Coordinates of C-alpha atoms and ligand atoms in Angstrom, one line a residue:
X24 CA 0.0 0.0 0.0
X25 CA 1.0 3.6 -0.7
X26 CA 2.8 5.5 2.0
X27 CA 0.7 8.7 1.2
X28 CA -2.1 9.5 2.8
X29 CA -4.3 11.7 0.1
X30 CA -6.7 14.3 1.2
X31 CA -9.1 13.2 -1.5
X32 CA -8.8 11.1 -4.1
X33 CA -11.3 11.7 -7.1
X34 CA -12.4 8.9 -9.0
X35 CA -13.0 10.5 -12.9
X36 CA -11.6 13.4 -14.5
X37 CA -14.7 14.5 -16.5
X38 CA -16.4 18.2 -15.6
X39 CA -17.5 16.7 -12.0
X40 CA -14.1 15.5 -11.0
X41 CA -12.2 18.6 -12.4
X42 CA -14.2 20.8 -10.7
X43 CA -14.2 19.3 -7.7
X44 CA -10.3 19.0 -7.9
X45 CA -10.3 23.0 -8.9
X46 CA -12.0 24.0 -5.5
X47 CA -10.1 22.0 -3.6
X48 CA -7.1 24.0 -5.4
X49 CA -8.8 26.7 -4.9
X50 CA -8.7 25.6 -1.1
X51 CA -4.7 25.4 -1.1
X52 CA -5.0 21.4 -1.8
X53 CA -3.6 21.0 -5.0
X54 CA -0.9 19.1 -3.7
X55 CA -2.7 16.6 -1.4
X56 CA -5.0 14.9 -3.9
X57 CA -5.4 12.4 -6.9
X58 CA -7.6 12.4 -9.8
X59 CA -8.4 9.2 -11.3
X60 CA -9.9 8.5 -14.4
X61 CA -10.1 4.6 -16.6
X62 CA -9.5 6.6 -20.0
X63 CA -6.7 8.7 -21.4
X64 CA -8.1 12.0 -22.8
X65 CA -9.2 13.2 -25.1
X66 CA -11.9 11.0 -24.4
X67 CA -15.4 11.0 -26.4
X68 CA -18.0 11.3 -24.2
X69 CA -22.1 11.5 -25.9
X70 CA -23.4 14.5 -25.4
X71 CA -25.5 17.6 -26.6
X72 CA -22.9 19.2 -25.5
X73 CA -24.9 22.8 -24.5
X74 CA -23.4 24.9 -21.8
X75 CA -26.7 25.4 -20.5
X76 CA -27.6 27.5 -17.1
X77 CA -25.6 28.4 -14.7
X78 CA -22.4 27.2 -16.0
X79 CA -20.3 30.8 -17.1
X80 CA -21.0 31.9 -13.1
X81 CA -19.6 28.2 -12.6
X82 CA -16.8 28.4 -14.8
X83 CA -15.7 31.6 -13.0
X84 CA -16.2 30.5 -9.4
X85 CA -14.1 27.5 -10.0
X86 CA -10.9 29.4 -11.7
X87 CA -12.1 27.7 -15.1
X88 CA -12.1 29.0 -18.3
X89 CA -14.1 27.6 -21.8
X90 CA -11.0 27.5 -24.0
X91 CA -12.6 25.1 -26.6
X92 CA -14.2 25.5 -30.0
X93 CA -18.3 26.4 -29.7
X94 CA -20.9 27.1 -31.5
X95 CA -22.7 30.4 -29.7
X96 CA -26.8 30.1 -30.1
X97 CA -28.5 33.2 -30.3
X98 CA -32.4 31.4 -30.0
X99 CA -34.0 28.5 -29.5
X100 CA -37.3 27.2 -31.6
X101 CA -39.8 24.9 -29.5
X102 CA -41.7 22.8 -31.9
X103 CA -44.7 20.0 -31.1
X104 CA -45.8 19.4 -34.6
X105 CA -46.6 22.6 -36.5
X106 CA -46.9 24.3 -33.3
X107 CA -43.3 26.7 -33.4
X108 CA -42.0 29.4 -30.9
X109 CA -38.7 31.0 -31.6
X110 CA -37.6 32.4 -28.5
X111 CA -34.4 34.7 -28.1
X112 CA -31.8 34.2 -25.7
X113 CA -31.5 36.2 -23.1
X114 CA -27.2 35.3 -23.6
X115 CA -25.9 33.2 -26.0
X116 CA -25.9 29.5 -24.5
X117 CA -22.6 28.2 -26.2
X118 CA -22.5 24.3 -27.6
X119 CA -18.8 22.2 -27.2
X120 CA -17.7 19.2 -28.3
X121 CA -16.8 17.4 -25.6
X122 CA -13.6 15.6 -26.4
X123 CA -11.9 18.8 -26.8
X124 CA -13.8 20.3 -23.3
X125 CA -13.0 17.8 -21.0
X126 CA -9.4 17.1 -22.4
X127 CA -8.9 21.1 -21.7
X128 CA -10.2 21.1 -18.2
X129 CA -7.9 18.4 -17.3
X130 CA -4.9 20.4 -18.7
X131 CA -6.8 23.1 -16.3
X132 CA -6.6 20.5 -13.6
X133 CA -3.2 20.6 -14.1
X134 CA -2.2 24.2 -14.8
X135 CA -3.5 24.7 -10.7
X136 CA -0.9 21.6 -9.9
X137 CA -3.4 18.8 -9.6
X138 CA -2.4 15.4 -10.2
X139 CA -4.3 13.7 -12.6
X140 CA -4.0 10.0 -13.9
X141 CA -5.6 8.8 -16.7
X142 CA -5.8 5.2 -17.7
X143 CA -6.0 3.9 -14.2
X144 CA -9.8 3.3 -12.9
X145 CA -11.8 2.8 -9.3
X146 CA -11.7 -1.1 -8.9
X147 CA -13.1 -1.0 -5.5
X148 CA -12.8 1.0 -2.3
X149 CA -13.0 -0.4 1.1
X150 CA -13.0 2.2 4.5
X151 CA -10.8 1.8 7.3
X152 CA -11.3 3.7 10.6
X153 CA -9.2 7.0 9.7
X154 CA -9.3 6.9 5.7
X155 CA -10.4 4.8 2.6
X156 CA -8.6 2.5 0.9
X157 CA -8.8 2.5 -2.9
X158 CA -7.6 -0.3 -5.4
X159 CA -7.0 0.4 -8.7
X160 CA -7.5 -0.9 -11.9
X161 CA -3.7 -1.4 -11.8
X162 CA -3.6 -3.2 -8.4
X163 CA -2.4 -0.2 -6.5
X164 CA -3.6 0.4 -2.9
X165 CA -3.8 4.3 -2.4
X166 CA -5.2 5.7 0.9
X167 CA -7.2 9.0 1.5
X168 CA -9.3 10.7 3.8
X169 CA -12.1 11.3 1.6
X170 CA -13.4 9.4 -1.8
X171 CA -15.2 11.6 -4.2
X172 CA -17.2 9.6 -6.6
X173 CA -17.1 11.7 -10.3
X174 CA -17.3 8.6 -12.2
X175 CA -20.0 9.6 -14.5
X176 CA -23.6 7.8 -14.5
X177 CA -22.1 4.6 -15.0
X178 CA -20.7 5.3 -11.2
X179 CA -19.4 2.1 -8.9
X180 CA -19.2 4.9 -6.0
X181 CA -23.1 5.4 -6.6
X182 CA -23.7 2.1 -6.8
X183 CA -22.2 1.6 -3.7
X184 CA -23.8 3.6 -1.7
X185 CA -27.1 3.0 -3.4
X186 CA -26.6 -0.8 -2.8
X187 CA -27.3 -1.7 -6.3
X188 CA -30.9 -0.6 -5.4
X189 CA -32.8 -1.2 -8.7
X190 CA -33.8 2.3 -10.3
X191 CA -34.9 2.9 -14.1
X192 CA -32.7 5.1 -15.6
X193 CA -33.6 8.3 -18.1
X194 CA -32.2 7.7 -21.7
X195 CA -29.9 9.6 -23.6
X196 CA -29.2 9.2 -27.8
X197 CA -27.3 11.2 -29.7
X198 CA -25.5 11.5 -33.1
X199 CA -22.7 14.6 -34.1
X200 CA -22.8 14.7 -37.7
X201 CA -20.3 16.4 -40.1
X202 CA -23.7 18.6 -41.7
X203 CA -24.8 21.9 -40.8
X204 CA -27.8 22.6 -39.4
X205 CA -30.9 23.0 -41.3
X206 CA -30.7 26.4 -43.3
X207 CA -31.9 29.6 -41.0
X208 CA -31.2 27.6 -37.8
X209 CA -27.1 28.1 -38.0
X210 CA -27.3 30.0 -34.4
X211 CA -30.6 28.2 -33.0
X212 CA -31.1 25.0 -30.4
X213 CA -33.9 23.4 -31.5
X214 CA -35.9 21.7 -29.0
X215 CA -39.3 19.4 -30.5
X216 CA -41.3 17.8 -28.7
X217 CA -43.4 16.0 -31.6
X218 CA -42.3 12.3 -30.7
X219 CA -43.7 13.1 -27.6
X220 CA -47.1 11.9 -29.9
X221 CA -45.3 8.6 -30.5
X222 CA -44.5 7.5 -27.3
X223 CA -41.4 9.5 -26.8
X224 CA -41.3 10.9 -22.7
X225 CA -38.8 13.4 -23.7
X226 CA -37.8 15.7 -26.5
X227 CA -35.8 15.9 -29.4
X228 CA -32.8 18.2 -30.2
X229 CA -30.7 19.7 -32.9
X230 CA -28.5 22.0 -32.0
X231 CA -25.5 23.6 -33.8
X232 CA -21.7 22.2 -33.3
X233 CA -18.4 23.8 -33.8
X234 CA -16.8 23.6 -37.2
X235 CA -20.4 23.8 -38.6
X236 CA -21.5 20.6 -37.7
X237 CA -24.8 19.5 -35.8
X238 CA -25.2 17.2 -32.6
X239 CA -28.9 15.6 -32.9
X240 CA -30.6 13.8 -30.1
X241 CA -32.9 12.7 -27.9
X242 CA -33.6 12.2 -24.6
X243 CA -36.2 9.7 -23.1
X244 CA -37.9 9.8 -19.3
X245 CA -38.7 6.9 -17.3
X246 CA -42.5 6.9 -17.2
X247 CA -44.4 4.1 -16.4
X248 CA -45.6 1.9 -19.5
X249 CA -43.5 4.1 -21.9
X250 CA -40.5 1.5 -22.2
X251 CA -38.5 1.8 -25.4
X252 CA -35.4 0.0 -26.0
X253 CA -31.9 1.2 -27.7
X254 CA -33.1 0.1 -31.2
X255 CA -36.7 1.9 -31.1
X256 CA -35.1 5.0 -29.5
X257 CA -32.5 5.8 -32.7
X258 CA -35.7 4.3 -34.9
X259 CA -37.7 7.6 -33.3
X260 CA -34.4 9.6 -33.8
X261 CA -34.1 8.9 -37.3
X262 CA -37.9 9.8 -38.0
X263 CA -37.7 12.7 -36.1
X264 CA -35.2 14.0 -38.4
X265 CA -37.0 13.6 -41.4
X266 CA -39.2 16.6 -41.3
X267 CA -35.4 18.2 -41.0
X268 CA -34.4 16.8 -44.5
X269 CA -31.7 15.0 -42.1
X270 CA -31.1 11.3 -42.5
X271 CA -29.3 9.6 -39.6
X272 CA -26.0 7.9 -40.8
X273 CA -26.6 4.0 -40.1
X274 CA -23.3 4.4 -37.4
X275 CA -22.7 6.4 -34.9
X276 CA -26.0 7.1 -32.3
X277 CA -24.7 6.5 -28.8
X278 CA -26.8 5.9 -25.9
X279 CA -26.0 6.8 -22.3
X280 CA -28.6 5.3 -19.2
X281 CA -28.3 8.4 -16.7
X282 CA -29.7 8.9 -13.4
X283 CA -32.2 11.7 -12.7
X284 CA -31.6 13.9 -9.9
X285 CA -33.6 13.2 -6.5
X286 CA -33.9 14.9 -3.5
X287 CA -34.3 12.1 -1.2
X288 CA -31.3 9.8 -2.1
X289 CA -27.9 8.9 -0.9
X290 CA -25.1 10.9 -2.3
X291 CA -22.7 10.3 0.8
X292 CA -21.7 8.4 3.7
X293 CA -18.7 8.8 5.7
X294 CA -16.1 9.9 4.3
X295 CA -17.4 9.3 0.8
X296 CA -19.9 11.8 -1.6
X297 CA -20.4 11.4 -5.2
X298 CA -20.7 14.5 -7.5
X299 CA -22.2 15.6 -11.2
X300 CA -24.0 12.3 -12.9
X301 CA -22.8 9.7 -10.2
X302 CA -25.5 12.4 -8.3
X303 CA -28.1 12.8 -10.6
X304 CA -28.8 14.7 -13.7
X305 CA -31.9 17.1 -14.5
X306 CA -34.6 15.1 -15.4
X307 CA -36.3 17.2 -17.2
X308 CA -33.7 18.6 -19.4
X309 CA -31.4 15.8 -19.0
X310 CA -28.3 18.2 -19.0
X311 CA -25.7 17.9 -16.3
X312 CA -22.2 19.4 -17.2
X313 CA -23.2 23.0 -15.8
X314 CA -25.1 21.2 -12.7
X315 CA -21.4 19.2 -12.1
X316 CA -19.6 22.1 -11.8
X317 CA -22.3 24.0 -9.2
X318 CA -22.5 20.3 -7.7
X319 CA -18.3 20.1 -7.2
X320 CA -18.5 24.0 -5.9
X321 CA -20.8 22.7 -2.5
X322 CA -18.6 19.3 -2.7
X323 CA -15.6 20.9 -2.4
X324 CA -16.3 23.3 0.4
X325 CA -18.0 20.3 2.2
X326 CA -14.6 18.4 1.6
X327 CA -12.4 21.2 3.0
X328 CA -14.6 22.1 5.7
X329 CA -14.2 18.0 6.7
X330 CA -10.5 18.2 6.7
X331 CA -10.5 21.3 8.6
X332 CA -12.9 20.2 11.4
X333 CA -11.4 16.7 11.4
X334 CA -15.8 15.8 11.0
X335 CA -16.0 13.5 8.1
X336 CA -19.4 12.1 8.0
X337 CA -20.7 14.3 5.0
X338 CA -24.1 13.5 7.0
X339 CA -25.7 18.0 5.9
X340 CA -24.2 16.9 1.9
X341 CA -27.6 16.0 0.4
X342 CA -29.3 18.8 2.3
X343 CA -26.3 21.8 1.0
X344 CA -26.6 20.0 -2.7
X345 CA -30.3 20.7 -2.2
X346 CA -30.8 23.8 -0.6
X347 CA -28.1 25.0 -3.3
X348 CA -29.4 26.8 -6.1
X349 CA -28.4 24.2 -8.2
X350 CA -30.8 21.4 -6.3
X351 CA -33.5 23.6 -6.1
X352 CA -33.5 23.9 -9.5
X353 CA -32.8 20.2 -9.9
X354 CA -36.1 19.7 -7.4
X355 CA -38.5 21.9 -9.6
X356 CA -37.1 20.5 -12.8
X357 CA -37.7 16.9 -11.4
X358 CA -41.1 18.1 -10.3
X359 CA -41.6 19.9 -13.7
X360 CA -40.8 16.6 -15.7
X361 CA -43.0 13.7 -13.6
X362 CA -46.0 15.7 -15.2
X363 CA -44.5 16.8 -18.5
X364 CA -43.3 13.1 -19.2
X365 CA -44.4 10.6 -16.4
X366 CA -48.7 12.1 -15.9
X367 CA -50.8 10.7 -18.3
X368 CA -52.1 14.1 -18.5
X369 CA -48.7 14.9 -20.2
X370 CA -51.1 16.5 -22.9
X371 CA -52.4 18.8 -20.6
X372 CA -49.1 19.7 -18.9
X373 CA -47.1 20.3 -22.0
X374 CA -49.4 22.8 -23.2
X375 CA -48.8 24.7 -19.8
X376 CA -45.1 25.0 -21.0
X377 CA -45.7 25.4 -24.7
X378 CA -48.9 27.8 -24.7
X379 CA -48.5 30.1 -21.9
X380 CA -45.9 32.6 -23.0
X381 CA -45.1 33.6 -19.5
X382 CA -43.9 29.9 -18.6
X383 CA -42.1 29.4 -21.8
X384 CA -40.1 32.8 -21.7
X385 CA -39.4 31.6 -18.1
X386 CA -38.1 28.5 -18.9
X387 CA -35.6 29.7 -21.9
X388 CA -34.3 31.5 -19.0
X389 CA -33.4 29.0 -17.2
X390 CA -31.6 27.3 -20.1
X391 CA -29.6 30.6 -21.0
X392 CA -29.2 31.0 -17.3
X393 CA -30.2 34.4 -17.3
X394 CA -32.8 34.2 -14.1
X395 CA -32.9 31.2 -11.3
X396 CA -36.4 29.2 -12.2
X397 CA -36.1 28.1 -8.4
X398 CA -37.0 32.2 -7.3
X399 CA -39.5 31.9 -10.0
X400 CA -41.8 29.5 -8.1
X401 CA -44.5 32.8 -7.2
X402 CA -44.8 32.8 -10.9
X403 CA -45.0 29.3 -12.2
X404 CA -47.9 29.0 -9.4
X405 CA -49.5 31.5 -11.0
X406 CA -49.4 30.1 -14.4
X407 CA -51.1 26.9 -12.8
X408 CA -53.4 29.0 -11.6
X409 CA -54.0 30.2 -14.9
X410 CA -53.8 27.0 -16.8
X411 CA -56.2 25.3 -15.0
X412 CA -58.8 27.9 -16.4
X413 CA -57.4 26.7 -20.2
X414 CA -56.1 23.7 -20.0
X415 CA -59.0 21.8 -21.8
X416 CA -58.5 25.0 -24.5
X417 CA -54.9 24.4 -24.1
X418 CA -54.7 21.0 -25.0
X419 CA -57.3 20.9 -27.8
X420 CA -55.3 23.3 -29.0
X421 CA -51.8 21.7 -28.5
X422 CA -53.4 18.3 -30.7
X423 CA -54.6 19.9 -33.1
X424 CA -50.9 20.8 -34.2
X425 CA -50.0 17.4 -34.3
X426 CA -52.4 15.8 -36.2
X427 CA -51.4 14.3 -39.4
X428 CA -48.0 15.7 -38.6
X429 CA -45.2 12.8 -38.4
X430 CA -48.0 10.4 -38.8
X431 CA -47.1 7.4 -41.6
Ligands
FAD524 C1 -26.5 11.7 -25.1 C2 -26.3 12.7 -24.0 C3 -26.5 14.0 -24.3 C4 -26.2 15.0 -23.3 N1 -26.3 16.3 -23.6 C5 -26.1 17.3 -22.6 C6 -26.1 18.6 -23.0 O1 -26.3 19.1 -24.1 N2 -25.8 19.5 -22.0 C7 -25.5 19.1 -20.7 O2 -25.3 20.0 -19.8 N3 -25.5 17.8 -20.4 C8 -25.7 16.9 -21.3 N4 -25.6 15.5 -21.0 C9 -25.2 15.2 -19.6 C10 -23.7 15.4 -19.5 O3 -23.1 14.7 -20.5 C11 -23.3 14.9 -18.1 O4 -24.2 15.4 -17.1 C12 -21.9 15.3 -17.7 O5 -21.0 14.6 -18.6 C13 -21.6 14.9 -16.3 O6 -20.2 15.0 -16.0 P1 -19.5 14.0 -15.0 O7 -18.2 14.5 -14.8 O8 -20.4 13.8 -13.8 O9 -19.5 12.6 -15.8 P2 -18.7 12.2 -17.0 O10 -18.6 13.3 -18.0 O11 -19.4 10.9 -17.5 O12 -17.3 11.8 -16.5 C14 -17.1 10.7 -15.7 C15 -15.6 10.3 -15.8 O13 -15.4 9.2 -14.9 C16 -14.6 8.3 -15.5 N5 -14.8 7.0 -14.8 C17 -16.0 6.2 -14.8 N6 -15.8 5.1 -14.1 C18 -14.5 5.2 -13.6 C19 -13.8 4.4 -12.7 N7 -14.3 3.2 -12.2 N8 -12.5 4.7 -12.4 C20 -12.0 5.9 -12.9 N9 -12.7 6.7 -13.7 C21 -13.9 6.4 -14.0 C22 -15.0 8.3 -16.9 O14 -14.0 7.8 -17.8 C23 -15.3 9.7 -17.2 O15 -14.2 10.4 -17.7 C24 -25.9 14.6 -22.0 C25 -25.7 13.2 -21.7 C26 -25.9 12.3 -22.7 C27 -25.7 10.8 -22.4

């Protein structure tokens, strides 16, 4: 076993880990802890990739920069059918490719003197009375006072904690294709909501990539009865695009099971918390990388106030994760999507978003991160109030743009 005794070691180097490493740096720790990650990067990783929310504040509170290549959208069209709303951005919400993001922030990582490893992965982790005990891929031992679990949905330290309880994950396709987007849409995310008709819980996106290309996807909620495997997922995908005069290439649609955020569930025990997916994404949106980085923000003080108090039970964690910003925005966006995607009345509820303008403007600002949805409750109430006046209006309304549209 290792003579050194780590502060923290953090299993993955993707946005959650870096970030997580950056505040500890930011807490004079640099030297005292160990990234981890299985890969060697640049790494692909599916994704959207949209810098949605809060993540420029993020960025900035961490000592991170965006260095990478982006595509900067100016608007976003909603679409259900032939229902359309282009809605401006309050600030341009910038789209990455991953490989090159990630592979910059660990070069960030390093630039503040953290050590990070790549091609050497979690194995297991056992605790011992005054640390943990962490075996790696490569048969090392390494001790450290705290474990942080970044390891991405696919997390062993979630698992863990979670005790392989069985839960039903949201899904995730995408595809980045070497097109451009479809002509007047070079600068706009496009989010439609049409499959939603076909069984889809979830939406569909296009959004613009760097080097003029496009990143198309979808993303899929875990309602009850609404089951659709891998294959029927990409089949929606590809006949989502059609009305886009985009054909799917036969290769190259990568799904990702993810966990949605929850309010009520285990993200630590002593001496071990988990961070970014390993947490929980947003599950309406399904977006994470901006909720890592305000995730690794709490996680880090909580890991430095630890060391300094000698206290390592990480028993407040869940409750700082959810009385931060970022949870109560995770809370209301979990709350949002149960009836968007999981009520049978989903009709009824989607028209709340898509027909009152008040809720939609609302909610593009919360995806340009403009204004905090979670100080907007007053408001949202009020369109409830509001919509249960309409909603029979509302949702006549809503079908009757998607009749004969994207039917065979
Ligand atoms: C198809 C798709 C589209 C998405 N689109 C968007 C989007 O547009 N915008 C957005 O904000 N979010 C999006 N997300 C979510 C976003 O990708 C994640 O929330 C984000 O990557 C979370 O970062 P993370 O650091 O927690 O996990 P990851 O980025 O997955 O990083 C985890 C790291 O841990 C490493 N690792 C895993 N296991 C081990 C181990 N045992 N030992 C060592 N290392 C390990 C992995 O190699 C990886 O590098 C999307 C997700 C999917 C699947």
């Amino acid at each position: 076993m290792s003579e050194k005794l780590y502060e923290a070691i953090i299993i993955g180097a993707g946005p959650a880990g870096v970030a997580v490493a950056a505040r500890l740096a930011q807490h004079g720790r640099a030297a005292n802890i160990l990234v981890l990650d299985r890969y060697h990067f640049p790494r692909e990783k599916p994704c959207g990739g949209a810098l949605t929310g809060h993540m420029d504040p993020a960025l900035a509170e961490l000592g991170l920069k965006n260095r990478v290549a982006k595509a900067p959208c100016e608007s976003a069209l909603i679409r259900y059918g032939s229902f359309e709303r282009h809605i401006a951005m309050g600030k341009e919400v910038e789209v990455i490719r991953r490989v090159d993001f990630d592979a910059d922030l660990v070069k960030q990582a390093r630039e503040m003197g953290v050590n990070v490893v790549e091609g050497e992965g979690l194995l297991s982790y056992r605790r011992e009375s005054e640390y943990i005990v962490v075996t790696t891929t490569k048969g090392r031992e390494l001790r450290a006072l705290v474990l942080v679990g970044a390891d991405g949905a696919a997390s062993k330290v979630r698992k863990t904690l979670l005790a392989n309880k069985k839960e039903t994950p949201h899904r995730l396709f995408m595809c980045a294709m070497k097109v451009p987007m479809p002509e007047g849409h070079s600068r706009t995310m496009v989010y439609d909501f049409s499959l939603m008709d076909r069984g889809l819980r979830g939406y569909l996106w296009l959004f613009p990539a760097p080097d003029n290309s496009l990143n198309v996807g979808l993303m899929h909620y875990p309602a009850k009865g609404c089951n659709l495997s891998g294959r029927d997922l990409t089949e929606m995908l590809r006949q989502g695009l059609l009305p886009y005069g985009i054909e799917l290439p036969a290769k190259g649609t990568r799904g990702w099971p993810v966990w949605g955020y929850h309010p009520r569930a285990r993200i630590s025990e002593e001496r071990v918390l988990t961070v970014g997916d390993a947490a929980g994404i947003d599950g309406l949106t399904g977006e994470g990388i901006a909720v890592a980085l305000e995730q690794a923000i709490v996680a880090g003080d909580a890991i430095d106030a630890a060391i300094r108090t000698g206290k390592y039970s990480f028993s407040g964690y869940r409750r700082q994760i959810r009385k931060a910003i970022v949870g109560q925005e995770l809370s209301l966006d979990r709350w949002l999507a149960r009836l968007i995607y999981g009520s049978k009345y989903w009709r009824e509820w989607l028209a709340l978003v898509l027909l009152d303008d008040e809720v939609i403007e609302m909610y593009a600002r919360r995806v340009d991160g403009t204004e905090i949805l979670a100080h907007q409750k007053f408001r949202l109430y009020k369109a409830l109030w509001r919509h249960s006046f309409r909603f029979r209006r509302r949702r006549k309304e809503l079908k009757a743009h998607i009749v004969g549209h994207l039917r065979p």
